[in-house]
């Protein structure tokens, strides 16, 4: 929601200064997206706000799956993004997008294959949570407990807007979500922005999309590795754990016969073991969901074998349940296209 525009209307209408706070509470905390449904504002003001758009996008399509819902959102300039709501054990996690497309061009990812169009504004990022809050409050089925920046785009290439959105999420006057319930995932394109983030939001979780522990392979499937490689990531993790002393997550998508063999497990063990406080590193093994590209997920037995191999070496690891495959809303499947 464009708060500045709303402020102007309230001023022009000679509304008392507390009015803005009242409206913000109803929208951001109660999930009300219709001024007519806000009880404590005057009728005359409701009439003045009749054309004021709360969300910065339209809802083009919604696809509901067993454990998740995917929304295709149409932006004002005609671009599309996707956002996913996922059931968790205590409520709901929202996976949000930060860019239209992605310039990182990871070969196994549907978003990357569509190229980069533009950064989302901070409003377009926070409005995704507004939208899902309203969806949940209408259905009366629970609350948002977690936010993950794992949708379309690379968050650290849109750092200023991502930063503004996190500020709103954790602000008690707005969304009031605990910093520890927010996770930002990166393929590691810019150590400068990641360092800034670590200082500015020490309580927000950081996940690095590692996926390969061999430089040649990582460069082959994730071109960004040519710029910031595994050594850069290791150096950063060392620094992060020195300053922050809290858990850091490594995401590892399991691709059949590409990064799931004993060789790859050994490289991953080597990668982790050279880092001093490696007991603070946690690896998430993620089942890959087939997109239009010719990549397959590793077999279940192979994923378990890989996990056990790491566990035997004392490495903290879990196999993450992949949600949303039935609606093409799982990791690597968000393409910002019509839902088919
Ligand atoms: S995996 Fe992430 S960083 Fe890579 S192309 Fe997809 S959205 Fe971008």
XYZ file of N, CA and C in Angstrom, residues 157-313:
471
model
N 20.200 -8.506 -5.010
C 20.362 -7.594 -6.146
C 19.239 -6.558 -6.154
N 18.422 -6.598 -5.133
C 17.376 -5.574 -4.958
C 17.398 -5.196 -3.477
N 18.614 -4.952 -2.992
C 18.803 -4.877 -1.535
C 18.010 -3.767 -0.851
N 18.025 -2.545 -1.397
C 17.371 -1.435 -0.697
C 15.872 -1.703 -0.496
N 15.228 -2.251 -1.528
C 13.786 -2.521 -1.398
C 13.513 -3.716 -0.488
N 14.410 -4.687 -0.527
C 14.278 -5.840 0.378
C 14.423 -5.350 1.818
N 15.407 -4.477 2.021
C 15.653 -3.925 3.355
C 14.406 -3.183 3.878
N 13.823 -2.334 3.025
C 12.610 -1.603 3.434
C 11.489 -2.567 3.787
N 11.378 -3.650 3.011
C 10.294 -4.601 3.281
C 10.523 -5.320 4.613
N 11.757 -5.697 4.902
C 12.026 -6.387 6.191
C 11.688 -5.449 7.350
N 12.067 -4.170 7.185
C 11.782 -3.196 8.254
C 10.282 -3.177 8.556
N 9.464 -3.200 7.510
C 8.000 -3.178 7.700
C 7.519 -4.480 8.358
N 8.113 -5.596 7.931
C 7.660 -6.880 8.494
C 7.910 -6.952 10.001
N 9.059 -6.434 10.426
C 9.392 -6.580 11.859
C 8.867 -5.416 12.708
N 8.406 -4.363 12.070
C 7.922 -3.185 12.805
C 6.637 -3.522 13.582
N 6.622 -3.326 14.925
C 5.416 -3.644 15.705
C 4.202 -2.831 15.263
N 4.424 -1.662 14.653
C 3.301 -0.842 14.181
C 2.744 -1.333 12.847
N 3.471 -2.215 12.154
C 2.996 -2.739 10.876
C 2.702 -4.240 10.994
N 3.557 -5.091 10.432
C 3.223 -6.520 10.433
C 3.550 -7.218 11.766
N 4.560 -6.703 12.454
C 4.939 -7.242 13.760
C 5.295 -8.736 13.720
N 6.120 -9.100 12.767
C 6.574 -10.494 12.654
C 8.000 -10.558 13.205
N 8.312 -11.561 14.016
C 9.634 -11.678 14.629
C 10.725 -11.839 13.575
N 11.841 -11.139 13.770
C 12.943 -11.222 12.800
C 13.413 -12.671 12.610
N 13.350 -13.451 13.678
C 13.815 -14.841 13.585
C 12.875 -15.731 12.771
N 11.712 -15.195 12.441
C 10.764 -15.966 11.625
C 10.886 -15.607 10.148
N 11.898 -14.790 9.838
C 12.105 -14.366 8.446
C 13.426 -14.954 7.954
N 13.415 -15.480 6.732
C 14.649 -16.032 6.147
C 14.860 -15.444 4.759
N 16.102 -15.086 4.498
C 16.448 -14.582 3.166
C 17.415 -15.576 2.529
N 17.093 -15.949 1.306
C 17.914 -16.938 0.615
C 18.630 -16.285 -0.565
N 19.903 -16.591 -0.707
C 20.688 -15.952 -1.769
C 21.596 -16.938 -2.497
N 21.800 -16.676 -3.783
C 22.759 -17.494 -4.531
C 24.166 -16.890 -4.431
N 24.262 -15.818 -3.650
C 25.515 -15.151 -3.317
C 26.123 -14.334 -4.461
N 25.381 -13.352 -4.938
C 25.927 -12.538 -6.029
C 26.764 -11.352 -5.560
N 26.564 -10.894 -4.289
C 27.247 -9.679 -3.868
C 27.579 -9.736 -2.386
N 28.847 -9.952 -2.086
C 29.197 -10.067 -0.669
C 28.986 -8.737 0.058
N 29.045 -7.620 -0.701
C 28.862 -6.305 -0.073
C 27.466 -6.203 0.549
N 26.446 -6.502 -0.250
C 25.085 -6.403 0.262
C 24.799 -7.433 1.346
N 25.395 -8.604 1.213
C 25.136 -9.648 2.215
C 25.763 -9.225 3.549
N 26.908 -8.579 3.489
C 27.530 -8.084 4.727
C 26.696 -6.983 5.372
N 26.167 -6.090 4.537
C 25.295 -5.016 5.047
C 24.100 -5.637 5.761
N 23.503 -6.613 5.099
C 22.307 -7.283 5.644
C 22.616 -7.911 7.008
N 23.754 -8.565 7.088
C 24.136 -9.240 8.339
C 24.241 -8.243 9.489
N 24.763 -7.059 9.181
C 24.884 -6.039 10.231
C 23.524 -5.427 10.559
N 22.734 -5.187 9.505
C 21.453 -4.503 9.725
C 20.372 -5.392 10.323
N 20.405 -6.662 9.970
C 19.364 -7.580 10.467
C 20.001 -8.846 11.047
N 20.718 -8.707 12.156
C 21.431 -9.879 12.679
C 20.516 -11.035 13.086
N 19.242 -10.742 13.344
C 18.330 -11.810 13.786
C 17.576 -12.491 12.635
N 17.658 -11.914 11.449
C 16.967 -12.529 10.305
C 17.844 -13.674 9.783
N 17.213 -14.802 9.481
C 17.982 -15.980 9.037
C 18.541 -15.782 7.626
N 19.729 -16.320 7.436
C 20.351 -16.250 6.118
C 20.563 -17.671 5.584
N 20.114 -17.880 4.366
C 20.314 -19.183 3.711
C 21.070 -18.942 2.404
N 22.096 -19.728 2.187
C 22.851 -19.582 0.930
C 22.482 -20.745 0.005
N 22.067 -20.394 -1.211
C 21.737 -21.433 -2.195
C 23.049 -21.968 -2.752
N 23.556 -22.974 -2.108
C 24.872 -23.499 -2.487
C 24.724 -24.473 -3.668
N 23.982 -25.529 -3.454
C 23.620 -26.546 -4.454
C 24.798 -27.363 -5.013
N 26.000 -26.810 -4.997
C 27.184 -27.546 -5.480
C 28.365 -27.156 -4.600
N 29.222 -28.120 -4.284
C 30.409 -27.796 -3.487
C 31.673 -27.988 -4.326
N 31.481 -28.019 -5.615
C 32.596 -28.140 -6.550
C 32.507 -26.933 -7.486
N 33.585 -26.156 -7.528
C 33.525 -24.898 -8.296
C 33.160 -25.093 -9.764
N 33.741 -26.149 -10.370
C 33.474 -26.359 -11.803
C 31.996 -26.610 -12.033
N 31.428 -27.478 -11.192
C 30.005 -27.815 -11.357
C 29.128 -26.615 -11.041
N 29.475 -25.900 -9.974
C 28.632 -24.749 -9.596
C 28.617 -23.715 -10.724
N 29.806 -23.494 -11.315
C 29.869 -22.517 -12.416
C 29.058 -22.994 -13.616
N 29.058 -24.294 -13.826
C 28.340 -24.842 -14.976
C 26.829 -24.628 -14.857
N 26.294 -24.849 -13.642
C 24.839 -24.751 -13.466
C 24.382 -23.424 -12.852
N 25.312 -22.720 -12.216
C 24.975 -21.429 -11.604
C 26.041 -20.422 -12.040
N 25.825 -19.722 -13.156
C 26.867 -18.850 -13.723
C 27.420 -17.797 -12.752
N 26.645 -17.444 -11.723
C 27.112 -16.440 -10.755
C 28.401 -16.903 -10.059
N 28.629 -18.214 -10.058
C 29.811 -18.746 -9.393
C 31.122 -18.277 -10.038
N 31.039 -17.820 -11.278
C 32.219 -17.274 -11.954
C 32.668 -15.972 -11.292
N 31.693 -15.292 -10.667
C 31.973 -13.995 -10.051
C 32.272 -14.145 -8.556
N 31.405 -14.842 -7.867
C 31.639 -15.093 -6.433
C 31.582 -16.600 -6.232
N 32.734 -17.193 -6.008
C 32.786 -18.657 -5.989
C 32.748 -19.227 -4.566
N 33.015 -20.522 -4.486
C 32.898 -21.216 -3.202
C 33.865 -20.668 -2.149
N 35.029 -20.236 -2.584
C 35.992 -19.673 -1.634
C 35.450 -18.360 -1.050
N 34.842 -17.557 -1.896
C 34.224 -16.304 -1.408
C 33.122 -16.626 -0.396
N 32.351 -17.646 -0.696
C 31.244 -18.013 0.211
C 31.824 -18.491 1.553
N 32.878 -19.333 1.476
C 33.509 -19.812 2.716
C 34.028 -18.657 3.565
N 34.703 -17.712 2.885
C 35.263 -16.555 3.616
C 34.141 -15.775 4.288
N 33.040 -15.599 3.541
C 31.922 -14.855 4.100
C 31.350 -15.592 5.322
N 31.167 -16.910 5.198
C 30.574 -17.674 6.318
C 31.459 -17.551 7.562
N 32.773 -17.630 7.366
C 33.716 -17.463 8.494
C 33.423 -16.148 9.220
N 33.330 -15.093 8.415
C 33.116 -13.757 8.980
C 31.754 -13.677 9.664
N 30.757 -14.228 8.996
C 29.379 -14.197 9.522
C 29.329 -14.870 10.897
N 29.958 -16.024 10.993
C 29.895 -16.776 12.250
C 30.722 -16.110 13.350
N 31.765 -15.373 12.947
C 32.555 -14.619 13.922
C 31.709 -13.508 14.537
N 31.024 -12.756 13.657
C 30.259 -11.596 14.120
C 28.931 -12.020 14.746
N 28.245 -12.902 14.058
C 26.857 -13.184 14.405
C 26.674 -14.352 15.370
N 27.532 -15.313 15.288
C 27.500 -16.494 16.136
C 26.119 -17.155 16.178
N 25.453 -17.187 15.047
C 24.188 -17.924 14.995
C 24.121 -18.751 13.715
N 23.204 -19.696 13.740
C 23.113 -20.669 12.656
C 23.004 -20.030 11.266
N 23.672 -20.635 10.299
C 23.524 -20.210 8.905
C 23.126 -21.457 8.103
N 22.298 -21.262 7.096
C 21.751 -22.409 6.362
C 22.346 -22.508 4.959
N 22.638 -23.725 4.548
C 23.077 -23.957 3.171
C 21.999 -24.781 2.484
N 21.491 -24.260 1.374
C 20.437 -24.964 0.635
C 21.099 -25.815 -0.446
N 20.647 -27.052 -0.552
C 21.256 -27.964 -1.520
C 20.139 -28.731 -2.230
N 19.838 -28.320 -3.470
C 18.800 -28.998 -4.264
C 19.388 -30.297 -4.809
N 18.671 -31.388 -4.629
C 19.203 -32.692 -5.038
C 18.833 -33.006 -6.493
N 19.824 -32.968 -7.359
C 19.621 -33.197 -8.793
C 20.194 -34.552 -9.190
N 19.351 -35.350 -9.786
C 19.719 -36.724 -10.105
C 21.001 -36.815 -10.931
N 21.967 -37.527 -10.357
C 23.231 -37.809 -11.036
C 24.030 -36.554 -11.412
N 23.678 -35.431 -10.817
C 24.411 -34.197 -11.111
C 25.191 -33.748 -9.881
N 24.497 -33.741 -8.724
C 25.203 -33.315 -7.497
C 24.887 -34.234 -6.318
N 24.475 -35.472 -6.609
C 24.005 -36.347 -5.522
C 24.858 -37.604 -5.334
N 26.061 -37.603 -5.878
C 26.911 -38.797 -5.738
C 27.879 -38.659 -4.556
N 28.612 -39.769 -4.290
C 29.539 -39.768 -3.153
C 30.578 -38.653 -3.305
N 31.009 -38.438 -4.528
C 31.977 -37.370 -4.805
C 31.439 -36.022 -4.313
N 30.162 -35.767 -4.633
C 29.556 -34.477 -4.262
C 29.409 -34.363 -2.743
N 29.040 -35.475 -2.109
C 28.905 -35.467 -0.638
C 30.269 -35.159 -0.011
N 31.323 -35.782 -0.540
C 32.673 -35.525 -0.002
C 33.090 -34.070 -0.192
N 32.769 -33.512 -1.339
C 33.104 -32.095 -1.584
C 32.359 -31.192 -0.596
N 31.106 -31.552 -0.330
C 30.299 -30.754 0.603
C 30.874 -30.860 2.024
N 31.269 -32.056 2.395
C 31.878 -32.253 3.721
C 33.152 -31.414 3.832
N 33.983 -31.480 2.788
C 35.227 -30.678 2.750
C 34.911 -29.194 2.891
N 33.894 -28.749 2.148
C 33.508 -27.332 2.153
C 33.160 -26.881 3.571
N 32.373 -27.711 4.252
C 31.898 -27.345 5.592
C 33.026 -27.447 6.610
N 33.822 -28.513 6.504
C 34.792 -28.794 7.573
C 35.906 -27.759 7.716
N 36.269 -27.094 6.628
C 37.352 -26.104 6.759
C 36.909 -24.836 7.494
N 35.601 -24.670 7.632
C 35.090 -23.476 8.324
C 35.159 -23.711 9.830
N 35.744 -22.739 10.549
C 36.007 -22.976 11.981
C 34.778 -23.315 12.814
N 33.781 -22.448 12.796
C 32.599 -22.739 13.636
C 31.566 -23.524 12.829
N 32.014 -24.611 12.215
C 31.100 -25.313 11.298
C 29.914 -25.982 11.999
N 29.969 -26.053 13.341
C 28.821 -26.620 14.065
C 27.600 -25.694 13.957
N 27.829 -24.464 13.473
C 26.700 -23.534 13.299
C 26.136 -23.576 11.873
N 26.660 -24.488 11.064
C 26.158 -24.585 9.685
C 25.116 -25.701 9.618
N 23.994 -25.394 9.027
C 22.975 -26.435 8.848
C 22.662 -26.581 7.360
N 22.673 -27.818 6.901
C 22.405 -28.051 5.474
C 20.977 -28.553 5.279
N 20.262 -27.923 4.360
C 18.927 -28.397 3.973
C 19.041 -29.084 2.618
N 18.745 -30.369 2.598
C 18.709 -31.073 1.316
C 17.280 -30.955 0.787
N 17.158 -30.461 -0.424
C 15.820 -30.177 -0.960
C 15.547 -31.026 -2.187
N 14.401 -31.679 -2.155
C 14.009 -32.489 -3.314
C 13.721 -31.531 -4.475
N 14.317 -31.789 -5.610
C 14.098 -30.926 -6.774
C 12.751 -31.250 -7.408
N 12.085 -30.218 -7.879
C 10.807 -30.431 -8.562
C 10.993 -30.128 -10.035
N 10.656 -31.098 -10.851
C 10.910 -30.957 -12.289
C 10.221 -29.734 -12.865
N 10.961 -28.964 -13.628
C 10.369 -27.838 -14.344
C 10.371 -28.235 -15.820
N 10.315 -27.250 -16.701
C 10.317 -27.579 -18.124
C 11.686 -28.022 -18.608
N 12.703 -27.878 -17.733
C 14.071 -28.229 -18.128
C 14.340 -29.713 -17.883
N 15.396 -30.198 -18.480
C 15.687 -31.626 -18.346
C 16.495 -31.986 -17.119
N 15.962 -31.635 -15.952
C 16.610 -32.029 -14.705
C 15.620 -32.876 -13.928
N 16.151 -33.886 -13.233
C 15.266 -34.730 -12.420
C 15.708 -34.685 -10.980
N 14.754 -34.964 -10.099
C 15.113 -35.020 -8.687
C 15.860 -36.317 -8.398
N 16.774 -36.290 -7.443
C 17.447 -37.506 -6.998
C 16.405 -38.457 -6.425
N 16.689 -39.749 -6.552
C 15.775 -40.755 -5.980
C 15.801 -40.628 -4.460
N 14.671 -41.021 -3.857
C 14.522 -40.909 -2.404
C 15.680 -41.621 -1.659
N 16.004 -42.839 -2.130
C 17.059 -43.623 -1.455
C 18.404 -42.891 -1.526
N 18.631 -42.235 -2.656
C 19.906 -41.543 -2.835
C 19.997 -40.317 -1.919
N 18.852 -39.658 -1.748
C 18.829 -38.476 -0.870
C 19.125 -38.926 0.564
N 18.508 -40.042 0.967
C 18.712 -40.541 2.335
C 20.181 -40.964 2.518
N 20.733 -41.620 1.501
C 22.135 -42.046 1.565
C 23.050 -40.826 1.720
N 22.762 -39.803 0.945
C 23.540 -38.558 0.972
C 23.461 -37.940 2.371
N 22.242 -37.920 2.908
C 22.031 -37.357 4.248
C 22.845 -38.133 5.288
N 22.762 -39.469 5.221
C 23.481 -40.303 6.199
C 24.989 -40.116 6.095
N 25.453 -39.947 4.890
C 26.876 -39.734 4.646
C 27.358 -38.471 5.377
N 26.545 -37.422 5.289
C 26.890 -36.162 5.963
C 26.777 -36.321 7.481
N 25.703 -36.987 7.915
C 25.486 -37.171 9.356
C 26.655 -37.940 9.994
N 27.137 -38.957 9.276
C 28.274 -39.759 9.773
C 29.508 -38.893 10.037
N 29.600 -37.814 9.269
C 30.744 -36.901 9.428
C 30.440 -35.787 10.425
